[in-house]
Short mmCIF file of C-alpha atoms in Angstrom, two decimals:
data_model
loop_
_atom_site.label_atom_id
_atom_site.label_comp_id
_atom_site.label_asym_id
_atom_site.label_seq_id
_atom_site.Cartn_x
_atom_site.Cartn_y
_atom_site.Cartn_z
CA UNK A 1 33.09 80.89 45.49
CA UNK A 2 33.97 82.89 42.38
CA UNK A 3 33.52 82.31 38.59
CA UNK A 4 35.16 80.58 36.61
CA UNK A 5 35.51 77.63 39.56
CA UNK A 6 31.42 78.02 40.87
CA UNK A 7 30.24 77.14 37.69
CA UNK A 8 32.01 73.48 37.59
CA UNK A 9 28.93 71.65 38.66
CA UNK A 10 26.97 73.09 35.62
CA UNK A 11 29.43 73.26 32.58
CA UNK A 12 30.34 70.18 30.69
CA UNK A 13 34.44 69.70 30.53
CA UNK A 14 35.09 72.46 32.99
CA UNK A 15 39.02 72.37 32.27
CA UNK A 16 38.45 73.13 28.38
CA UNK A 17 36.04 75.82 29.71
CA UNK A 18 38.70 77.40 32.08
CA UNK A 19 41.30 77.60 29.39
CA UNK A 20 39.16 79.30 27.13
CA UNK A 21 38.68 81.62 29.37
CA UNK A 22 42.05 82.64 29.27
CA UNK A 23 42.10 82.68 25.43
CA UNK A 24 41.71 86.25 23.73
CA UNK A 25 38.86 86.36 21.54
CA UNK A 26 39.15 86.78 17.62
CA UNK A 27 37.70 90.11 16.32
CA UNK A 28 34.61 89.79 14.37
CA UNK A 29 32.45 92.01 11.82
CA UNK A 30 28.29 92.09 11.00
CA UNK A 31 27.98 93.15 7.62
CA UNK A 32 25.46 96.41 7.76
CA UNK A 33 23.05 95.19 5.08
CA UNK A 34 20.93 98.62 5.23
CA UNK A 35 24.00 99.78 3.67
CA UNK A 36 25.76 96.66 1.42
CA UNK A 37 25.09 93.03 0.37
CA UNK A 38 27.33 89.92 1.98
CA UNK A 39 29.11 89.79 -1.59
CA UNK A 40 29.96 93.48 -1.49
CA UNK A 41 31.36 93.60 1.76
CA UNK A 42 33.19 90.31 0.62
CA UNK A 43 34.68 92.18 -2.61
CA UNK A 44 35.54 95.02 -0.27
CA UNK A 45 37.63 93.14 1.91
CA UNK A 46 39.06 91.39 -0.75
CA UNK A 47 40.42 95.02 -2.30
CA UNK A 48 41.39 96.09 1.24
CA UNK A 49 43.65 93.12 1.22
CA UNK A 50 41.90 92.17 4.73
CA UNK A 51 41.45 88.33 5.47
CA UNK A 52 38.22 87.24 6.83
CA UNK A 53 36.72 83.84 7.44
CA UNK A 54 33.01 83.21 7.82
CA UNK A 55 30.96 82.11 10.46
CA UNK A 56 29.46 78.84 9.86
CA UNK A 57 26.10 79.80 12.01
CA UNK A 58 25.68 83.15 9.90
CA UNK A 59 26.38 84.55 6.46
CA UNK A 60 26.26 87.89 7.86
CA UNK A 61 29.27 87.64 10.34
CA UNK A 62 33.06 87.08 9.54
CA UNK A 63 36.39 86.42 11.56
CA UNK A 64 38.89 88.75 10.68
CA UNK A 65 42.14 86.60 12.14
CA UNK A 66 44.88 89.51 10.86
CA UNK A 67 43.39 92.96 11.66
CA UNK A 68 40.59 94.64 14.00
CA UNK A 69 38.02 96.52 11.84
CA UNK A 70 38.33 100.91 11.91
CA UNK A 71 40.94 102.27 9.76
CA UNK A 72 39.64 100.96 6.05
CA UNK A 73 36.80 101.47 3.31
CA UNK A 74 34.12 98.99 3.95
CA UNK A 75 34.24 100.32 7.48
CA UNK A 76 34.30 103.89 6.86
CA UNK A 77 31.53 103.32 4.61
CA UNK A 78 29.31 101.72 7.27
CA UNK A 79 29.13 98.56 5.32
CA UNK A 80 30.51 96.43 8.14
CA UNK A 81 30.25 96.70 12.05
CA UNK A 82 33.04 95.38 14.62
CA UNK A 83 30.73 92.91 16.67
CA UNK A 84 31.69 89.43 18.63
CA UNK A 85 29.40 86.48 17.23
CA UNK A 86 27.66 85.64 19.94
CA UNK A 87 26.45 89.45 20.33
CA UNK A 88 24.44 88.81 16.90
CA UNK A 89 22.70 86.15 18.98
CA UNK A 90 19.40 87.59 20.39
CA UNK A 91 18.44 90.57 17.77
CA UNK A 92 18.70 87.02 15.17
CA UNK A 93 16.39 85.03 17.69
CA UNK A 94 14.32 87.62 18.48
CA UNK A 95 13.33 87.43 14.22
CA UNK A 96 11.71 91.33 13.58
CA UNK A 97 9.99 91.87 10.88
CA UNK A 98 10.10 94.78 8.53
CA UNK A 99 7.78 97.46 9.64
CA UNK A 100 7.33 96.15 12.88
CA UNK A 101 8.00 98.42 16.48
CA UNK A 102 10.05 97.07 18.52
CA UNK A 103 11.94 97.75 21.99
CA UNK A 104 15.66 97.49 22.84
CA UNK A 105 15.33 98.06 26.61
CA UNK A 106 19.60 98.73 26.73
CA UNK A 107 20.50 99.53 23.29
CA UNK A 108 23.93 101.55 23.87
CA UNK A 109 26.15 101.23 22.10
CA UNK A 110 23.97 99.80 19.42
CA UNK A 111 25.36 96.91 18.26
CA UNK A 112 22.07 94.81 18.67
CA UNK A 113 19.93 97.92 17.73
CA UNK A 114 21.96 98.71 14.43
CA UNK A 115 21.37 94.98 13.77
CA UNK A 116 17.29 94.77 14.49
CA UNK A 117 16.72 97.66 12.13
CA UNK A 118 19.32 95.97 9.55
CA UNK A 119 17.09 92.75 9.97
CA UNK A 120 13.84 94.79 9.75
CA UNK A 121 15.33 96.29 5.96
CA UNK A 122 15.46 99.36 7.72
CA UNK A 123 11.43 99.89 8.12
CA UNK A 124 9.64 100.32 10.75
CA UNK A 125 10.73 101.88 14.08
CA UNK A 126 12.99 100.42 16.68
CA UNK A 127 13.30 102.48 20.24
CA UNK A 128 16.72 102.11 21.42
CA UNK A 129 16.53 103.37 25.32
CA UNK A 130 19.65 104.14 27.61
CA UNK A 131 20.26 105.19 30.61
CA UNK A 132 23.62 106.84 30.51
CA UNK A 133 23.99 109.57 27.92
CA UNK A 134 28.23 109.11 27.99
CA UNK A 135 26.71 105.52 25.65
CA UNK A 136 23.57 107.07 23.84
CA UNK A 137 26.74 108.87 22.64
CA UNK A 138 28.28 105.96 21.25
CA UNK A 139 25.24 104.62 20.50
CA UNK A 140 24.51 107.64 17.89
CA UNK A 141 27.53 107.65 16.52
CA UNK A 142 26.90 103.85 15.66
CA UNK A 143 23.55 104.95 14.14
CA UNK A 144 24.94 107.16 12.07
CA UNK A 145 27.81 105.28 10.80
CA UNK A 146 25.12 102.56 9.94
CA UNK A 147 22.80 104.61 8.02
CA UNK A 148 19.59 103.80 10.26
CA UNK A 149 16.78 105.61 9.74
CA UNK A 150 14.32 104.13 11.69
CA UNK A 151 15.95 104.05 15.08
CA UNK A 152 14.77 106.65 17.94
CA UNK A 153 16.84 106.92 20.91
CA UNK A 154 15.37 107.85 24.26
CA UNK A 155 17.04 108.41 27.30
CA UNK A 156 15.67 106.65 30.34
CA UNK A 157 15.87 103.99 33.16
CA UNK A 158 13.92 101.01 31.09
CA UNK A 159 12.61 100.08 34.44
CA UNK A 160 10.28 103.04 33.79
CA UNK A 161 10.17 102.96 29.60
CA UNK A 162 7.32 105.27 28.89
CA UNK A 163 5.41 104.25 25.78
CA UNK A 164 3.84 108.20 25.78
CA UNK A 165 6.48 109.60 23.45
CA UNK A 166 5.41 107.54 20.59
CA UNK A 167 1.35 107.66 21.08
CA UNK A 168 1.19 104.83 23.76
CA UNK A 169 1.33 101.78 21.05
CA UNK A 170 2.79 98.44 22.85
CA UNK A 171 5.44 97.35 21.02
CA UNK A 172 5.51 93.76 18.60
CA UNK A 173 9.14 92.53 20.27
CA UNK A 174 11.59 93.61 22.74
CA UNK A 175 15.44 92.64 23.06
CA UNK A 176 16.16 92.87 26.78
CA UNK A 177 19.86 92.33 26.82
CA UNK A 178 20.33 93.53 30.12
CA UNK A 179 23.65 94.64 31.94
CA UNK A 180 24.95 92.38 33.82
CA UNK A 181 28.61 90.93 35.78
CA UNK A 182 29.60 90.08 32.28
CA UNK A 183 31.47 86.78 33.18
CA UNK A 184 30.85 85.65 29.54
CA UNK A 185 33.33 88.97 28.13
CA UNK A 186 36.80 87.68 30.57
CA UNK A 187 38.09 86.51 26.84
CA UNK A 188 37.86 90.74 25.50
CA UNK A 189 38.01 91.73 29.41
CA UNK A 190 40.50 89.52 31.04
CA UNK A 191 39.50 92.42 34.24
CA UNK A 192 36.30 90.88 34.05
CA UNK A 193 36.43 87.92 37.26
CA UNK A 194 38.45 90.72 38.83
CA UNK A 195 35.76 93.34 39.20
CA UNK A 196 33.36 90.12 40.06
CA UNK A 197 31.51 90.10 43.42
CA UNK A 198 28.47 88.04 45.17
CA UNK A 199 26.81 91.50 45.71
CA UNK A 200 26.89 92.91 41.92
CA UNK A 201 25.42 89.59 41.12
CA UNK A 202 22.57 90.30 43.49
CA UNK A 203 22.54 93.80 42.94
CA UNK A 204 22.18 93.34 39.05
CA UNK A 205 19.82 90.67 39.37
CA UNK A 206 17.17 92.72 40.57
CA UNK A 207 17.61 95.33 37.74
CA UNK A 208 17.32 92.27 35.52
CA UNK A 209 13.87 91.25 36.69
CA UNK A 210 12.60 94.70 36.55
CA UNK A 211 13.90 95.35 33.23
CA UNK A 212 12.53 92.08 31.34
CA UNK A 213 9.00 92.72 33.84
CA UNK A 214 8.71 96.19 31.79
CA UNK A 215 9.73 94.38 28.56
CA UNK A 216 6.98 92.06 29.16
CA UNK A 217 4.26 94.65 30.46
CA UNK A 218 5.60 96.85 26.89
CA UNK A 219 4.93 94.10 24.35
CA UNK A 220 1.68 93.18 22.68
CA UNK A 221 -0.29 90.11 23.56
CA UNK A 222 1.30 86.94 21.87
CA UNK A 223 4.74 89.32 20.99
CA UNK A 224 7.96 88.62 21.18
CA UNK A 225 10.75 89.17 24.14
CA UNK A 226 14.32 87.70 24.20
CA UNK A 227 16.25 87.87 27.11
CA UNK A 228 19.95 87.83 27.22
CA UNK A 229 23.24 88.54 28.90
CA UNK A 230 26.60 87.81 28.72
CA UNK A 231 27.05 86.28 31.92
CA UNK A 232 27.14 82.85 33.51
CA UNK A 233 25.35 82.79 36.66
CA UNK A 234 22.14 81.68 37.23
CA UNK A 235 21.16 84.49 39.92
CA UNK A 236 21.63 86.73 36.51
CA UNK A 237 20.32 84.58 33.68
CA UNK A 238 17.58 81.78 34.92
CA UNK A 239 16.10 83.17 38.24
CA UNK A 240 15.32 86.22 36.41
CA UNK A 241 13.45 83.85 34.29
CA UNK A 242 11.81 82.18 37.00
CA UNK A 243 10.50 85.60 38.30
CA UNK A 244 9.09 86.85 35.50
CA UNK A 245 7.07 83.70 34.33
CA UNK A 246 5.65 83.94 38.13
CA UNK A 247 5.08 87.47 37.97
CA UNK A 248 3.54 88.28 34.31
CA UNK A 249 1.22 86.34 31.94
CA UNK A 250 3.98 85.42 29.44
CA UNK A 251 5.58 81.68 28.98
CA UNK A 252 9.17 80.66 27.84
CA UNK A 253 9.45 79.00 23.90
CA UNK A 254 11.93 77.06 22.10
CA UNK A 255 13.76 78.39 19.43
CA UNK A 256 16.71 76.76 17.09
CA UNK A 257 20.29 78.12 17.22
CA UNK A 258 22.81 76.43 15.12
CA UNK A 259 25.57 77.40 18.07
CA UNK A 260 26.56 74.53 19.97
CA UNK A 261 25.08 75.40 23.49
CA UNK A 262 23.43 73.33 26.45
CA UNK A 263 20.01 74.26 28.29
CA UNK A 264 19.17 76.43 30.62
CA UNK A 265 19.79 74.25 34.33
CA UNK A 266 16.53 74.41 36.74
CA UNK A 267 18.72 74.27 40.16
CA UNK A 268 21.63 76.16 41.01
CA UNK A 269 22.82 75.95 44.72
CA UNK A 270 19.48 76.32 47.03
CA UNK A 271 17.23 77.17 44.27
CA UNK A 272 14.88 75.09 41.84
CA UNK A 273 13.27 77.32 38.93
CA UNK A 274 10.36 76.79 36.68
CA UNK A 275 11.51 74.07 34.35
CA UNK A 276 10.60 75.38 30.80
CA UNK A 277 13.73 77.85 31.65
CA UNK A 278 15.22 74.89 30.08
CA UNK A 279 14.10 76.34 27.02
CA UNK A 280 16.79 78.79 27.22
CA UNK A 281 20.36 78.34 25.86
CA UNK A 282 24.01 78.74 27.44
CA UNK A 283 26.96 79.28 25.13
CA UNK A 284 29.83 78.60 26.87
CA UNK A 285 33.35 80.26 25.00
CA UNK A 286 35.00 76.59 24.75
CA UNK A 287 32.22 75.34 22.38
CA UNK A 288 32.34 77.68 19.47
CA UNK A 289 35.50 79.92 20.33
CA UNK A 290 33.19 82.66 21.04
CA UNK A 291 31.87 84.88 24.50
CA UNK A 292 29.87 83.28 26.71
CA UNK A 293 25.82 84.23 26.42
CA UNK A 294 22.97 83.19 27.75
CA UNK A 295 19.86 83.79 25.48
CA UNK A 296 16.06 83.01 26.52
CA UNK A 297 12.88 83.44 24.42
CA UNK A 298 9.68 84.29 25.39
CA UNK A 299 6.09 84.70 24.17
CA UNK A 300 3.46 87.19 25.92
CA UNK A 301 0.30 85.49 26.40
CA UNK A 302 -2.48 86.27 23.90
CA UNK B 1 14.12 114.58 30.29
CA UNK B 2 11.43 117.17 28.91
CA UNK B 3 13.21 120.41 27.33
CA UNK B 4 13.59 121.89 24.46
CA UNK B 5 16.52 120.77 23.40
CA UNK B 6 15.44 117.05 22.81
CA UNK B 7 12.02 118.01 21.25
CA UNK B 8 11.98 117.23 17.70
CA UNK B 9 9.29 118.67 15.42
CA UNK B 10 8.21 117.22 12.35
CA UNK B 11 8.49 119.95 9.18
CA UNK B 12 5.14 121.68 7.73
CA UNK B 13 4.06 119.59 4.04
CA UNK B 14 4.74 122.88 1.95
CA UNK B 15 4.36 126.91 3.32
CA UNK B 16 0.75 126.67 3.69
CA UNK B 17 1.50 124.26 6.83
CA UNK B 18 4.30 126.67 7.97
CA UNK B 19 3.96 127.81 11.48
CA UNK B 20 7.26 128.42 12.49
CA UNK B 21 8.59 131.28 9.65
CA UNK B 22 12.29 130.10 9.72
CA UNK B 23 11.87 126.23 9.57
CA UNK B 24 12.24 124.29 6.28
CA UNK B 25 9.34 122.69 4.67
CA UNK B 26 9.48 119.11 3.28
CA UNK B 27 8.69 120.82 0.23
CA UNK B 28 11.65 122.32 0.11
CA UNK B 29 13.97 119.60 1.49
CA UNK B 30 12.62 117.89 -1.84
CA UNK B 31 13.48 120.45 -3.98
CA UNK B 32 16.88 121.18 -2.59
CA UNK B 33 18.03 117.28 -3.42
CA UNK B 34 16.37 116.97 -6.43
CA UNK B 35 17.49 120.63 -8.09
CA UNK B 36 20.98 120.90 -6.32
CA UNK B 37 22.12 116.90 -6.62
CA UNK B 38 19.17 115.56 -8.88
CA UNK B 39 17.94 112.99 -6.47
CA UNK B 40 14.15 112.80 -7.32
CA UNK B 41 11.69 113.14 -4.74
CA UNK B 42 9.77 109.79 -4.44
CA UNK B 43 13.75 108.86 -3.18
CA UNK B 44 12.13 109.92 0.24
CA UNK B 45 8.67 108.91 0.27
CA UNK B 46 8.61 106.45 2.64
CA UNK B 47 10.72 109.03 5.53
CA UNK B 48 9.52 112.05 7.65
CA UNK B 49 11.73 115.21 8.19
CA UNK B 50 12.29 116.38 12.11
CA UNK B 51 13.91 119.53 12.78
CA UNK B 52 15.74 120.14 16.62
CA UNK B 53 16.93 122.76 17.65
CA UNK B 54 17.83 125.57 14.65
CA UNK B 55 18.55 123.90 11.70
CA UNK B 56 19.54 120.76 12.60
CA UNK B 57 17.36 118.14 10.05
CA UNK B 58 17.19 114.53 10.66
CA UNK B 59 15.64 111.86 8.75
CA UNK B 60 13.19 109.46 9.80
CA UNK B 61 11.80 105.92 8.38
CA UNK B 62 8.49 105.90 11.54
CA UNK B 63 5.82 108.84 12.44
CA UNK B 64 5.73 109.66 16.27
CA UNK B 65 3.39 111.87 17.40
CA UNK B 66 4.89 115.80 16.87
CA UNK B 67 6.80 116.72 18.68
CA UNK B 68 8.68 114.58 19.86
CA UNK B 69 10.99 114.33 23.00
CA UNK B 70 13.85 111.82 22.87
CA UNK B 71 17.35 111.67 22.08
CA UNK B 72 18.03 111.03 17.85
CA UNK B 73 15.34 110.27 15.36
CA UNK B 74 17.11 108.41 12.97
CA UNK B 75 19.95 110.05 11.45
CA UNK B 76 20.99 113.89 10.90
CA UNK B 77 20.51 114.67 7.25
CA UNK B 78 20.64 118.35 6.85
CA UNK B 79 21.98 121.86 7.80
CA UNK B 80 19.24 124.50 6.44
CA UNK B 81 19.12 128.09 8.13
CA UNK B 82 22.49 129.17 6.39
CA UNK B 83 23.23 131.08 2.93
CA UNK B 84 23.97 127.30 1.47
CA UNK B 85 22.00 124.22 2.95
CA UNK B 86 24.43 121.68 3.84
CA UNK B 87 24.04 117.72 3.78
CA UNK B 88 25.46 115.60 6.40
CA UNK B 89 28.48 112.97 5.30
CA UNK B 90 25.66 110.41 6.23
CA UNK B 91 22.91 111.44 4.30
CA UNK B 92 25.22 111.59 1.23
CA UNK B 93 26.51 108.44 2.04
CA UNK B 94 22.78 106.81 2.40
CA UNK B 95 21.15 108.78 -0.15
CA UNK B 96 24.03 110.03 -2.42
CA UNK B 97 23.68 107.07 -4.63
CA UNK B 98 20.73 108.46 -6.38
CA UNK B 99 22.55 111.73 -7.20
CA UNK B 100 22.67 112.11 -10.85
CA UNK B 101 23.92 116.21 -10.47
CA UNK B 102 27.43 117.62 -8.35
CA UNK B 103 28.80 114.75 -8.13
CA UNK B 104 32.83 113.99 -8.05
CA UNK B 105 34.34 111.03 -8.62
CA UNK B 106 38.23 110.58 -7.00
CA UNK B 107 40.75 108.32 -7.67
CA UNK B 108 41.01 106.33 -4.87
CA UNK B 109 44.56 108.36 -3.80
CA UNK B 110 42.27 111.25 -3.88
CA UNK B 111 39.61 110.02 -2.17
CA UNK B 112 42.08 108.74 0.59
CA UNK B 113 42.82 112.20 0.84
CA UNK B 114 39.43 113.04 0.99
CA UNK B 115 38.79 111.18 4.11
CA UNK B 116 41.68 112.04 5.72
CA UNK B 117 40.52 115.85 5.92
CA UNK B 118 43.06 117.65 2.97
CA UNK B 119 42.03 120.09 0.57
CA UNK B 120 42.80 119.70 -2.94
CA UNK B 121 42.78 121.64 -6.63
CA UNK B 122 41.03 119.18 -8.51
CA UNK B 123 39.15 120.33 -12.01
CA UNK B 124 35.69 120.48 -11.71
CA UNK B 125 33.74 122.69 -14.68
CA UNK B 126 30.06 122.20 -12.72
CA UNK B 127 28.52 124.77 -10.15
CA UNK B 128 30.80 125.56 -7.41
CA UNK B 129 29.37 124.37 -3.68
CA UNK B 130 28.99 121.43 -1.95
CA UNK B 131 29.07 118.30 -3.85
CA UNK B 132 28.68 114.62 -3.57
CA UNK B 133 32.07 112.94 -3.39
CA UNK B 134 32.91 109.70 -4.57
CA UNK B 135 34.90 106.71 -4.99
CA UNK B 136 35.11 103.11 -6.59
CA UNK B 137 34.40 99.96 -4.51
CA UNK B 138 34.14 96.81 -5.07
CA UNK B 139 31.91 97.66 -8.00
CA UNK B 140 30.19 100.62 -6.86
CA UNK B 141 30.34 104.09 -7.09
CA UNK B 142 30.28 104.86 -3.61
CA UNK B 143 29.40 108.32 -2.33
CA UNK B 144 32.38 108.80 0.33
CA UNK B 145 30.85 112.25 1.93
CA UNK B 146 30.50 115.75 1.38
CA UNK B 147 33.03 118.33 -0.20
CA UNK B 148 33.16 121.81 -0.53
CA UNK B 149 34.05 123.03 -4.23
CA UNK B 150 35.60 126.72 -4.39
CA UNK B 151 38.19 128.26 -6.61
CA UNK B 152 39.29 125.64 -8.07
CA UNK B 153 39.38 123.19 -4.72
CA UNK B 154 37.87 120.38 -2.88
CA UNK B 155 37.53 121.31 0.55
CA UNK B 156 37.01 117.97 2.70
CA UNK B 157 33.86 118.32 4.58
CA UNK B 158 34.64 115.23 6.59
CA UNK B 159 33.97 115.59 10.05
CA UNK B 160 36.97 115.52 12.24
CA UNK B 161 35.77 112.68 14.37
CA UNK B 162 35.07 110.67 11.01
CA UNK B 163 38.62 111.13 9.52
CA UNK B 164 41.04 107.99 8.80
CA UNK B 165 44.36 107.20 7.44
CA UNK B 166 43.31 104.88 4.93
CA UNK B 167 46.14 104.84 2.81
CA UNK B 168 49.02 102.08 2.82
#
C-alpha cells in the first residue's frame, strides 16, 4: 500500500491529513543571526515592503504569505535564509553550544548547517559532510551567502566520516538528517508519492542505520545526536531507531518542542520496536500547516 | 579525495614562518585591512587564514591540523598574488563594517545599480582601487560588496552569480 493511505492506522484524523497533503506549503525565512538581529531583519522587510508573519514556535522564523525570498536586500545581504519551519526543527533540538564541534552527517545544501553555526554565534567548528559535490555546491554558496566562518565542508559517504582530517577529536553533537523517500515534502513536491516505492523505503533505510551508527560511533561519551527526516514511514524513521539503540551504547531522551506533534508509534505492520522510540516526535503537515518531520534525540552513553 | 586541489594550508605568522616564498603571511593579511580599509587587526583575532590553491584566501573561526584536505574552510576572503589584493563581496560584507578607510556610501538607486552589475561615474576624492561599498538599511550602514574605483567610476565587482534586480 502506498503513502498517504498506509499511514491511516497511525495518524490521528487521517482525512485532514490527506488534504493537507494536497495543500502547497507557505514559503518561510530563518533570520541569519551571524549576520543581523530579529528586529533588523524585521525593519528590513518592513522597507522592502515584504509582509511576513511570525512563527509562534520561533522568533527566528517568519511566513512570508505574498512573495518567496531571492530578489531583495535583507536577502542579498545574507540576513535571512529561505527555509520551511519544520527544517529549523533538529539543528534547534539538537541545542549547540558556542565553541563546540559538531557533525552534520548530510549537510548539503546547508540549511541546517548555516543554522548550527548561527546557533553556535558563529564559534567553534561545525563539519558539514556530503556526498555529492553537484550539493556541496549549493551548500557553499549557502555558506557564503551566510557569512559562516566556522563551517568546513568535506566530501564523503558519512557512512565512512573520517575524523583524521581534523586531528581525530570525536565530536560534542551530530545532526543526522538523513535522506530519505521524503513523504513529509509532497506539500513543496507534489512528485513526491509519485517517485515513492516499497524498495527506496528499504533501500534508504539501510543507509539510515549506517549513517546515525557512524553519528553515534563519532560523538563523545554522553554527546548529543538528533535524528531526523522528512518522511513518514516507520521502516525510515523508528526502526532505524530501534537498530541503533540495539547496536551502539547510546539511549533515546525526551526533549520539548512547542510544535504540535504525536510520539513516535512502537509497532508498525509486523514489527514492535524498543519503546523509548516513543520519545521521538512526528509532525504531521495538518497540525501546524507545515512539512511533515520526524525528529528523535539521543544521548551517547557516558 | 586526497589532491592538491582540496588541501588547504594555514598562512606562516609573519616572514620568519614563510616557507612557501609566494604565499601571504597573516601578517600581512592584517596589514592590508587595517592600512588599505582601516579595519584594525584584533577584528580577526579569534580566525585563522588558509590559502588553496594560488591565491585563493579563506577565513576560518576553528584550527585543523595543516594542511588540511576537505572541501571549504569557512568562507573565501581574499585574492592576494596579483598587483592589487582583492577582497571577496563576502568578506566585505562580514567584515566591512569595521572599515573606517575606502569606503562609499550609495544612494540606495545607486546601490541598486551596484548589485545589479553597472558601472557608474560617481565622485570619489579618496585613493583610487577597490573600495568598500555601501548602503542604508534599516538603520545600518551596510557594506553591499566590493567596487572597483578608476577614473572617475565605480566598477561593480559583484559577482555575476550574486547579481539581482532589486529595484521596483
Amino acid at each position: 500500500m502506498e503513502p498517504p493511505e498506509r499511514y491511516r492506522p497511525i495518524v490521528d484524523d487521517f482525512e485532514a491529513f490527506r488534504a493537507a497533503c494536497e495543500r502547497p506549503l507557505p514559503s518561510a525565512i530563518r533570520v541569519n543571526t551571524i549576520k543581523a538581529s530579529v528586529a533588523e531583519v524585521r525593519a528590513a522587510l518592513d522597507e522592502a515592503d515584504i509582509a511576513y508573519e511570525p512563527v509562534d514556535w520561533h522568533e527566528e522564523l517568519f511566513v512570508l504569505p505574498d512573495t518567496s525570498p531571492g530578489a531583495n536586500w535583507p536577502y542579498f545581504h545574507g540576513w535571512i535564509h529561505g527555509q520551511e519551519e519544520v527544517s529549523a526543527v533538529p539543528a534547534a533540538v539538537l541545542d549547540p553550544q558556542p565553541g563546540e564541534r559538531v557533525w552534520d552527517a548530510c549537510a548539503a545544501p546547508g540549511s541546517k548547517a548555516t543554522q548550527l553555526a548561527a546557533l553556535m554565534d558563529d564559534r567553534g567548528e561545525v563539519v558539514a559532510t556530503d556526498n555529492n559535490l553537484g550539493r556541496i555546491s549549493a551548500l557553499r554558496t549557502n555558506t557564503e551567502r551566510l557569512g559562516a566562518t566556522s563551517i568546513a565542508v568535506t566530501h564523503e559517504d558519512a557512512r565512512n566520516h573520517s575524523l583524521k582530517p581534523f586531528g581525530g577529536a570525536e565530536y560534542d553533537r551530530a545532526l543526522v538528517d538523513v535522506p530519505c523517500s521524503c513523504e513529509g515534502t509532497i506539500r513543496k513536491n507534489p512528485d513526491a508519492f509519485e517517485e515513492w516505492s516499497m524498495s527506496h523505503v528499504r533501500g534508504i533505510s539501510g543507509v539510515q542505520k549506517d549513517i546515525l551508527e557512524r553519528a553515534v560511533q563519532a560523538t563523545k561519551a554522553g554527546g548529543t545526536v538528533v535524528y531526523s527526516t522528512c518522511t513518514f514511514a516507520p521502516e525510515e524513521n523508528e526502526a532505524v531507531l530501534d537498530h541503533v539503540l540495539e547496536r551502539e551504547d547510546c539511549a533515546l531522551v525526551d526533549f520539548d518542542l512547542a510544535l504540535d506533534h504525536r510520539e513516535g508509534v512502537t509497532e508498525w505492520q509486523d514489527d514492535e520496536f524498543d519503546p523509548s522510540v516513543r520519545k521521538a516526535k512526528r509532525i504531521y503537515p495538518h497540525f501546524n500547516d507545515t512539512g511533515g518531520f520526524f525528529c528523535a534525540k539521543l544521548e551517547v552513553a557516558q | 579525495m586526497s589532491n592538491d586541489s582540496t588541501k588547504f594550508t594555514r598562512l606562516p605568522e609573519s616572514d620568519a614562518d614563510r616557507e612557501a616564498s609566494e604565499r601571504a603571511t597573516r601578517e600581512e593579511v592584517l596589514d592590508f585591512w587595517d592600512e588599505r580599509f582601516g579595519v584594525p587587526p584584533e577584528t580577526f583575532d579569534d580566525y585563522t587564514f588558509w590559502e588553496r590553491g594560488k591565491g585563493k584566501l579563506w577565513i576560518y573561526r576553528g584550527e585543523p591540523p595543516s594542511p588540511v584536505d576537505v572541501e571549504a574552510l569557512g568562507m573565501t576572503f581574499l585574492r592576494t598574488r596579483q598587483e592589487h589584493w582583492k577582497p571577496t563581496l563576502e568578506a566585505v560584507q562580514r567584515f566591512g563594517e569595521h572599515a573606517s578607510e575606502c569606503v562609499i556610501h550609495l544612494s540606495e538607486g545607486e546601490a541598486e545599480a551596484f548589485v545589479a552589475g553597472y558601472d557608474q561615474e560617481l565622485d570619489w576624492d579618496g585613493d583610487w582601487g577597490y573600495l568598500v561599498v555601501t548602503h542604508d538599511l534599516a538603520g545600518r550602514q551596510e557594506p553591499v560588496g566590493v567596487g572597483l574605483y578608476v577614473y572617475g567610476e565605480l566598477r561593480s565587482q559583484v559577482p555575476k552569480g550574486r547579481r539581482r534586480e532589486l529595484g521596483e
